[in-house]
Amino acid sequence: MAHLHADPVGALKACRRGLQVAEGSGNRTNVTTLATIAARIEGEYGDSLGALHYPGVAIHNYHDSGNPTSMRIPMATLATVLDRMGRYEPAATIAGCASTPFAVATFPELSRTTAHLCTVLGDEEYESLARKGDNMSTAEIAVYAYDQIDRARAALNAVSK
């Protein structure tokens, strides 16, 4: 993370290499951590498809391991990616799940995302969608996130054709 802003290309390259090593060794903890970091880099500096892929990997691994607290970090990243893509309603719903002190401390960009979503959607609409996300069970929000990743990916693929 030290080179995230100074050298995002180098940071992403190192992160991808680390993912290869972690996947090759079967170390899901490192895969999950590195996927979360790669999602953050891709979301800010990189490719939109990559920015959608990596949070899905991390959400899946955290959900599969029964770690809903840490799952909120890639959820926060996904909310930010969806916001940048103009997918405001799902971004607000996912941000509602992700907006915990732990996730905000780990992924401070979420505060900017929620402020932007409040501006775009209006405070009442944002709060309604965020409450919906916050009230979903861990399984429900995971399924919702996967669905939104698939929808955003399909929209990107349709534009590129």
XYZ file of N, CA and C in Angstrom:
483
model
N 0.817 -1.194 0.000
C 0.000 0.000 0.000
C 0.866 1.267 0.000
N 2.108 1.127 0.366
C 2.976 2.303 0.454
C 3.114 3.002 -0.882
N 3.068 2.265 -1.969
C 3.265 2.861 -3.290
C 1.955 3.088 -4.031
N 0.845 2.927 -3.365
C -0.456 3.027 -4.013
C -0.596 4.304 -4.819
N -0.334 5.446 -4.214
C -0.534 6.722 -4.905
C 0.711 7.165 -5.672
N 1.885 6.823 -5.180
C 3.120 7.243 -5.846
C 3.372 6.444 -7.121
N 3.052 5.163 -7.085
C 3.282 4.298 -8.240
C 2.166 3.260 -8.325
N 0.958 3.681 -8.736
C -0.156 2.730 -8.763
C 0.070 1.565 -9.729
N 0.752 1.800 -10.841
C 1.028 0.718 -11.790
C 1.940 -0.322 -11.138
N 2.989 0.148 -10.482
C 3.896 -0.762 -9.785
C 3.209 -1.476 -8.630
N 2.371 -0.750 -7.905
C 1.646 -1.359 -6.782
C 0.701 -2.444 -7.280
N 0.016 -2.181 -8.377
C -0.903 -3.172 -8.931
C -0.138 -4.382 -9.457
N 0.988 -4.147 -10.087
C 1.818 -5.246 -10.588
C 2.281 -6.128 -9.427
N 2.750 -5.512 -8.347
C 3.199 -6.265 -7.173
C 2.034 -7.024 -6.546
N 0.892 -6.393 -6.501
C -0.291 -7.022 -5.918
C -0.716 -8.238 -6.749
N -0.714 -8.091 -8.056
C -1.072 -9.216 -8.930
C -0.078 -10.371 -8.783
N 1.188 -10.042 -8.665
C 2.205 -11.080 -8.467
C 1.974 -11.788 -7.132
N 1.700 -11.011 -6.095
C 1.395 -11.601 -4.792
C 0.178 -12.500 -4.849
N -0.826 -12.096 -5.630
C -2.022 -12.930 -5.799
C -1.675 -14.254 -6.464
N -0.810 -14.219 -7.468
C -0.394 -15.460 -8.134
C 0.285 -16.406 -7.145
N 1.169 -15.851 -6.342
C 1.888 -16.669 -5.359
C 0.910 -17.221 -4.317
N 0.028 -16.369 -3.819
C -0.935 -16.803 -2.796
C -1.888 -17.858 -3.349
N -2.368 -17.645 -4.577
C -3.261 -18.634 -5.192
C -2.525 -19.944 -5.430
N -1.293 -19.846 -5.896
C -0.487 -21.046 -6.153
C -0.203 -21.854 -4.908
N -0.087 -21.176 -3.781
C 0.203 -21.880 -2.527
C -1.070 -22.267 -1.773
N -2.223 -21.815 -2.269
C -3.482 -22.134 -1.606
C -3.753 -21.307 -0.359
N -3.063 -20.188 -0.213
C -3.227 -19.349 0.967
C -4.381 -18.361 0.755
N -5.582 -18.766 1.165
C -6.782 -17.946 0.944
C -6.754 -16.637 1.734
N -6.104 -16.638 2.872
C -6.009 -15.398 3.650
C -5.275 -14.339 2.851
N -4.134 -14.710 2.292
C -3.374 -13.746 1.498
C -4.091 -13.399 0.196
N -4.751 -14.372 -0.427
C -5.531 -14.090 -1.635
C -6.582 -13.027 -1.323
N -7.281 -13.206 -0.226
C -8.356 -12.294 0.143
C -7.822 -10.897 0.432
N -6.752 -10.822 1.200
C -6.151 -9.529 1.520
C -5.653 -8.836 0.260
N -4.950 -9.559 -0.578
C -4.399 -8.967 -1.799
C -5.500 -8.616 -2.801
N -6.565 -9.410 -2.857
C -7.691 -9.067 -3.729
C -8.346 -7.765 -3.268
N -8.446 -7.575 -1.967
C -9.011 -6.336 -1.425
C -8.138 -5.147 -1.810
N -6.835 -5.301 -1.704
C -5.911 -4.224 -2.075
C -5.963 -3.976 -3.587
N -5.963 -5.046 -4.374
C -6.031 -4.896 -5.834
C -7.324 -4.199 -6.244
N -8.414 -4.509 -5.573
C -9.688 -3.850 -5.873
C -9.594 -2.348 -5.637
N -8.943 -2.003 -4.563
C -8.774 -0.578 -4.231
C -7.944 0.138 -5.299
N -6.854 -0.490 -5.733
C -5.997 0.122 -6.746
C -6.728 0.198 -8.081
N -7.335 -0.910 -8.498
C -8.076 -0.917 -9.764
C -9.206 0.097 -9.737
N -9.893 0.198 -8.597
C -11.008 1.130 -8.490
C -10.599 2.580 -8.666
N -9.409 2.906 -8.213
C -8.968 4.291 -8.285
C -8.159 4.594 -9.540
N -7.362 3.637 -9.983
C -6.418 3.922 -11.069
C -6.543 3.006 -12.280
N -7.262 1.923 -12.148
C -7.141 0.890 -13.163
C -8.371 0.624 -13.983
N -8.516 -0.605 -14.287
C -9.523 -1.134 -15.177
C -10.820 -1.409 -14.428
N -11.945 -0.999 -15.007
C -13.243 -1.190 -14.350
C -13.589 -2.655 -14.164
N -13.250 -3.501 -15.137
C -13.539 -4.930 -14.973
C -12.726 -5.525 -13.827
N -11.463 -5.132 -13.706
C -10.652 -5.571 -12.577
C -11.192 -5.046 -11.265
N -11.674 -3.805 -11.305
C -12.234 -3.194 -10.098
C -13.496 -3.921 -9.647
N -14.163 -4.604 -10.562
C -15.331 -5.409 -10.204
C -14.944 -6.833 -9.811
N -13.908 -7.365 -10.424
C -13.503 -8.752 -10.161
C -12.969 -8.941 -8.736
N -12.017 -8.103 -8.364
C -11.322 -8.319 -7.098
C -12.209 -8.201 -5.852
N -13.134 -7.238 -5.788
C -13.998 -7.234 -4.592
C -14.839 -8.506 -4.507
N -15.253 -9.028 -5.667
C -16.030 -10.265 -5.668
C -15.259 -11.424 -5.065
N -13.977 -11.517 -5.397
C -13.120 -12.571 -4.826
C -13.042 -12.418 -3.309
N -12.773 -11.194 -2.864
C -12.623 -10.960 -1.419
C -13.943 -11.155 -0.675
N -15.033 -10.664 -1.242
C -16.350 -10.842 -0.596
C -16.649 -12.333 -0.470
N -16.421 -13.074 -1.551
C -16.676 -14.516 -1.521
C -15.853 -15.202 -0.429
N -14.564 -14.909 -0.374
C -13.704 -15.581 0.613
C -14.070 -15.213 2.038
N -14.345 -13.937 2.286
C -14.751 -13.548 3.648
C -16.095 -14.167 4.009
N -17.032 -14.168 3.072
C -18.343 -14.756 3.339
C -18.211 -16.255 3.583
N -17.438 -16.925 2.744
C -17.239 -18.365 2.853
C -16.571 -18.747 4.179
N -15.700 -17.872 4.681
C -15.003 -18.169 5.934
C -15.789 -17.733 7.171
N -16.951 -17.085 6.951
C -17.763 -16.650 8.088
C -17.222 -15.399 8.759
N -16.655 -14.491 7.979
C -16.065 -13.271 8.530
C -16.801 -12.030 7.992
N -18.017 -11.771 8.504
C -18.788 -10.635 7.978
C -18.181 -9.274 8.319
N -17.409 -9.192 9.381
C -16.795 -7.911 9.741
C -15.792 -7.488 8.678
N -14.879 -8.369 8.332
C -13.880 -8.041 7.322
C -14.487 -7.964 5.927
N -15.594 -8.655 5.694
C -16.265 -8.618 4.397
C -16.709 -7.200 4.040
N -16.886 -6.363 5.035
C -17.345 -4.998 4.786
C -16.285 -4.144 4.072
N -15.022 -4.513 4.181
C -13.963 -3.738 3.519
C -14.062 -3.864 2.000
N -14.114 -5.081 1.424
C -14.320 -5.131 -0.026
C -15.702 -4.614 -0.435
N -16.680 -4.696 0.463
C -17.988 -4.093 0.178
C -17.836 -2.577 0.016
N -17.030 -1.963 0.887
C -16.792 -0.519 0.789
C -16.119 -0.181 -0.537
N -15.155 -1.001 -0.929
C -14.486 -0.800 -2.213
C -15.486 -0.934 -3.347
N -16.320 -1.957 -3.298
C -17.327 -2.162 -4.341
C -18.298 -0.990 -4.408
N -18.723 -0.478 -3.266
C -19.622 0.683 -3.265
C -18.978 1.869 -3.977
N -17.698 2.077 -3.735
C -16.977 3.183 -4.372
C -16.854 2.956 -5.875
N -16.559 1.735 -6.280
C -16.459 1.413 -7.707
C -17.809 1.642 -8.388
N -18.877 1.154 -7.780
C -20.206 1.332 -8.368
C -20.593 2.804 -8.441
N -20.239 3.563 -7.426
C -20.499 5.009 -7.446
C -19.780 5.659 -8.626
N -18.524 5.327 -8.818
C -17.749 5.906 -9.926
C -18.315 5.508 -11.280
N -18.996 4.376 -11.331
C -19.602 3.911 -12.579
C -20.986 4.501 -12.804
N -21.463 5.299 -11.843
C -22.796 5.888 -11.961
C -23.919 4.958 -11.550
N -23.594 3.898 -10.871
C -24.590 2.938 -10.396
C -24.901 3.278 -8.935
N -25.604 4.387 -8.776
C -25.751 5.028 -7.463
C -26.612 4.240 -6.481
N -27.740 3.691 -6.928
C -28.620 2.989 -5.992
C -27.940 1.754 -5.394
N -27.360 0.878 -6.220
C -26.664 -0.258 -5.595
C -25.454 0.176 -4.771
N -24.781 1.231 -5.207
C -23.640 1.732 -4.415
C -24.105 2.154 -3.029
N -25.234 2.842 -2.965
C -25.758 3.297 -1.673
C -26.195 2.118 -0.803
N -26.813 1.126 -1.421
C -27.252 -0.053 -0.666
C -26.054 -0.784 -0.069
N -25.036 -0.986 -0.877
C -23.838 -1.686 -0.400
C -23.074 -0.830 0.610
N -23.038 0.477 0.385
C -22.382 1.369 1.352
C -23.071 1.294 2.714
N -24.375 1.105 2.714
C -25.103 0.981 3.980
C -24.620 -0.203 4.792
N -24.324 -1.305 4.127
C -23.768 -2.476 4.808
C -22.341 -2.198 5.255
N -21.582 -1.528 4.399
C -20.142 -1.349 4.638
C -19.802 -0.265 5.640
N -20.713 0.647 5.888
C -20.393 1.830 6.690
C -20.311 1.517 8.179
N -19.212 0.880 8.548
C -18.910 0.624 9.950
C -17.615 1.358 10.272
N -17.386 1.681 11.524
C -16.123 2.360 11.859
C -14.889 1.584 11.394
N -14.925 0.264 11.504
C -13.800 -0.567 11.079
C -13.554 -0.412 9.569
N -14.607 -0.511 8.765
C -14.456 -0.413 7.315
C -14.019 0.983 6.898
N -14.579 2.001 7.515
C -14.199 3.379 7.168
C -12.753 3.649 7.556
N -12.319 3.115 8.693
C -10.921 3.294 9.096
C -9.974 2.590 8.130
N -10.400 1.451 7.611
C -9.579 0.680 6.688
C -9.656 1.215 5.268
N -10.821 1.705 4.890
C -11.050 2.208 3.532
C -11.690 3.596 3.641
N -10.887 4.621 3.948
C -11.433 5.961 4.183
C -12.131 6.585 2.975
N -11.886 6.061 1.774
C -12.559 6.569 0.585
C -14.074 6.421 0.687
N -14.538 5.501 1.535
C -15.972 5.284 1.693
C -16.678 6.548 2.174
N -16.021 7.358 3.000
C -16.640 8.603 3.478
C -16.929 9.552 2.312
N -15.979 9.659 1.379
C -16.202 10.491 0.185
C -17.311 9.915 -0.679
N -17.325 8.603 -0.776
C -18.353 7.944 -1.583
C -19.736 8.221 -1.014
N -19.896 8.051 0.289
C -21.217 8.276 0.875
C -21.624 9.740 0.759
N -20.680 10.647 0.902
C -21.002 12.070 0.727
C -21.453 12.341 -0.704
N -20.767 11.746 -1.674
C -21.154 11.925 -3.075
C -22.531 11.332 -3.341
N -22.779 10.145 -2.799
C -24.081 9.506 -2.995
C -25.207 10.328 -2.378
N -24.954 10.935 -1.234
C -25.962 11.820 -0.619
C -26.264 13.010 -1.516
N -25.233 13.541 -2.160
C -25.414 14.673 -3.060
C -26.206 14.256 -4.296
N -25.837 13.135 -4.890
C -26.473 12.689 -6.133
C -27.898 12.200 -5.892
N -28.089 11.418 -4.854
C -29.394 10.809 -4.594
C -30.287 11.654 -3.691
N -29.694 12.541 -2.932
C -30.417 13.248 -1.887
C -30.302 12.463 -0.589
N -30.311 13.185 0.503
C -30.109 12.539 1.804
C -31.152 11.479 2.110
N -32.425 11.771 1.831
C -33.485 10.807 2.167
C -33.356 9.519 1.376
N -33.128 9.640 0.068
C -33.001 8.449 -0.768
C -31.758 7.650 -0.378
N -30.656 8.352 -0.139
C -29.440 7.650 0.283
C -29.699 6.889 1.580
N -30.273 7.556 2.570
C -30.525 6.916 3.869
C -31.429 5.700 3.728
N -32.441 5.800 2.872
C -33.351 4.677 2.656
C -32.616 3.478 2.061
N -31.803 3.725 1.038
C -31.045 2.645 0.407
C -29.977 2.086 1.355
N -29.291 2.957 2.072
C -28.259 2.519 3.017
C -28.879 1.669 4.134
N -30.039 2.073 4.602
C -30.736 1.298 5.643
C -31.084 -0.097 5.116
N -31.530 -0.139 3.856
C -31.846 -1.426 3.228
C -30.614 -2.340 3.257
N -29.464 -1.810 2.858
C -28.228 -2.600 2.866
C -27.804 -2.999 4.263
N -27.951 -2.082 5.209
C -27.554 -2.360 6.588
C -28.441 -3.434 7.215
N -29.690 -3.523 6.776
C -30.622 -4.490 7.343
C -30.564 -5.861 6.680
N -29.804 -5.987 5.595
C -29.682 -7.292 4.945
C -28.789 -8.199 5.783
N -29.100 -9.485 5.725
C -28.225 -10.466 6.382
C -26.917 -10.543 5.591
N -25.931 -11.172 6.176
C -24.645 -11.331 5.495
C -24.834 -12.072 4.176
N -25.619 -13.118 4.171
C -25.862 -13.874 2.937
C -26.597 -13.021 1.908
N -27.589 -12.270 2.340
C -28.351 -11.422 1.413
C -27.476 -10.353 0.771
N -26.637 -9.690 1.557
C -25.808 -8.619 0.995
C -24.730 -9.212 0.083
N -24.244 -10.403 0.410
C -23.258 -11.049 -0.468
C -23.892 -11.368 -1.819
N -25.079 -11.961 -1.811
C -25.779 -12.280 -3.057
C -26.087 -10.999 -3.834
N -26.510 -9.963 -3.116
C -26.798 -8.676 -3.759
C -25.530 -8.109 -4.404
N -24.406 -8.195 -3.705
C -23.145 -7.685 -4.249
C -22.745 -8.457 -5.500
N -22.844 -9.792 -5.467
C -22.503 -10.589 -6.646
C -23.388 -10.205 -7.829
N -24.668 -10.018 -7.558
C -25.604 -9.637 -8.617
C -25.238 -8.275 -9.211
N -24.886 -7.328 -8.352
C -24.519 -5.992 -8.838
C -23.203 -6.021 -9.608
N -22.278 -6.871 -9.193
C -21.032 -7.046 -9.947
C -21.353 -7.584 -11.338
N -22.202 -8.598 -11.396
C -22.584 -9.177 -12.695
C -23.281 -8.151 -13.581
N -24.175 -7.365 -13.008
C -24.891 -6.349 -13.790
C -23.944 -5.263 -14.309
N -23.042 -4.814 -13.457
C -22.093 -3.780 -13.874
C -21.147 -4.330 -14.938
N -20.717 -5.567 -14.764
C -19.844 -6.198 -15.747
C -20.563 -6.330 -17.094
N -21.816 -6.735 -17.066
C -22.600 -6.871 -18.302
C -22.754 -5.518 -18.991
N -22.983 -4.474 -18.209
C -23.115 -3.130 -18.782
C -21.809 -2.682 -19.433
N -20.686 -2.968 -18.782
C -19.376 -2.621 -19.371
C -19.120 -3.406 -20.650
N -19.470 -4.686 -20.637
C -19.265 -5.500 -21.830
C -20.150 -5.043 -22.975
N -21.377 -4.604 -22.670
C -22.275 -4.117 -23.714
C -21.746 -2.844 -24.357
N -21.142 -1.987 -23.561
C -20.590 -0.737 -24.070
C -19.366 -1.002 -24.940
N -18.565 -2.001 -24.579
C -17.325 -2.269 -25.302
C -17.546 -2.991 -26.626
N -18.757 -3.485 -26.859
C -19.032 -4.212 -28.122
C -19.334 -3.283 -29.249
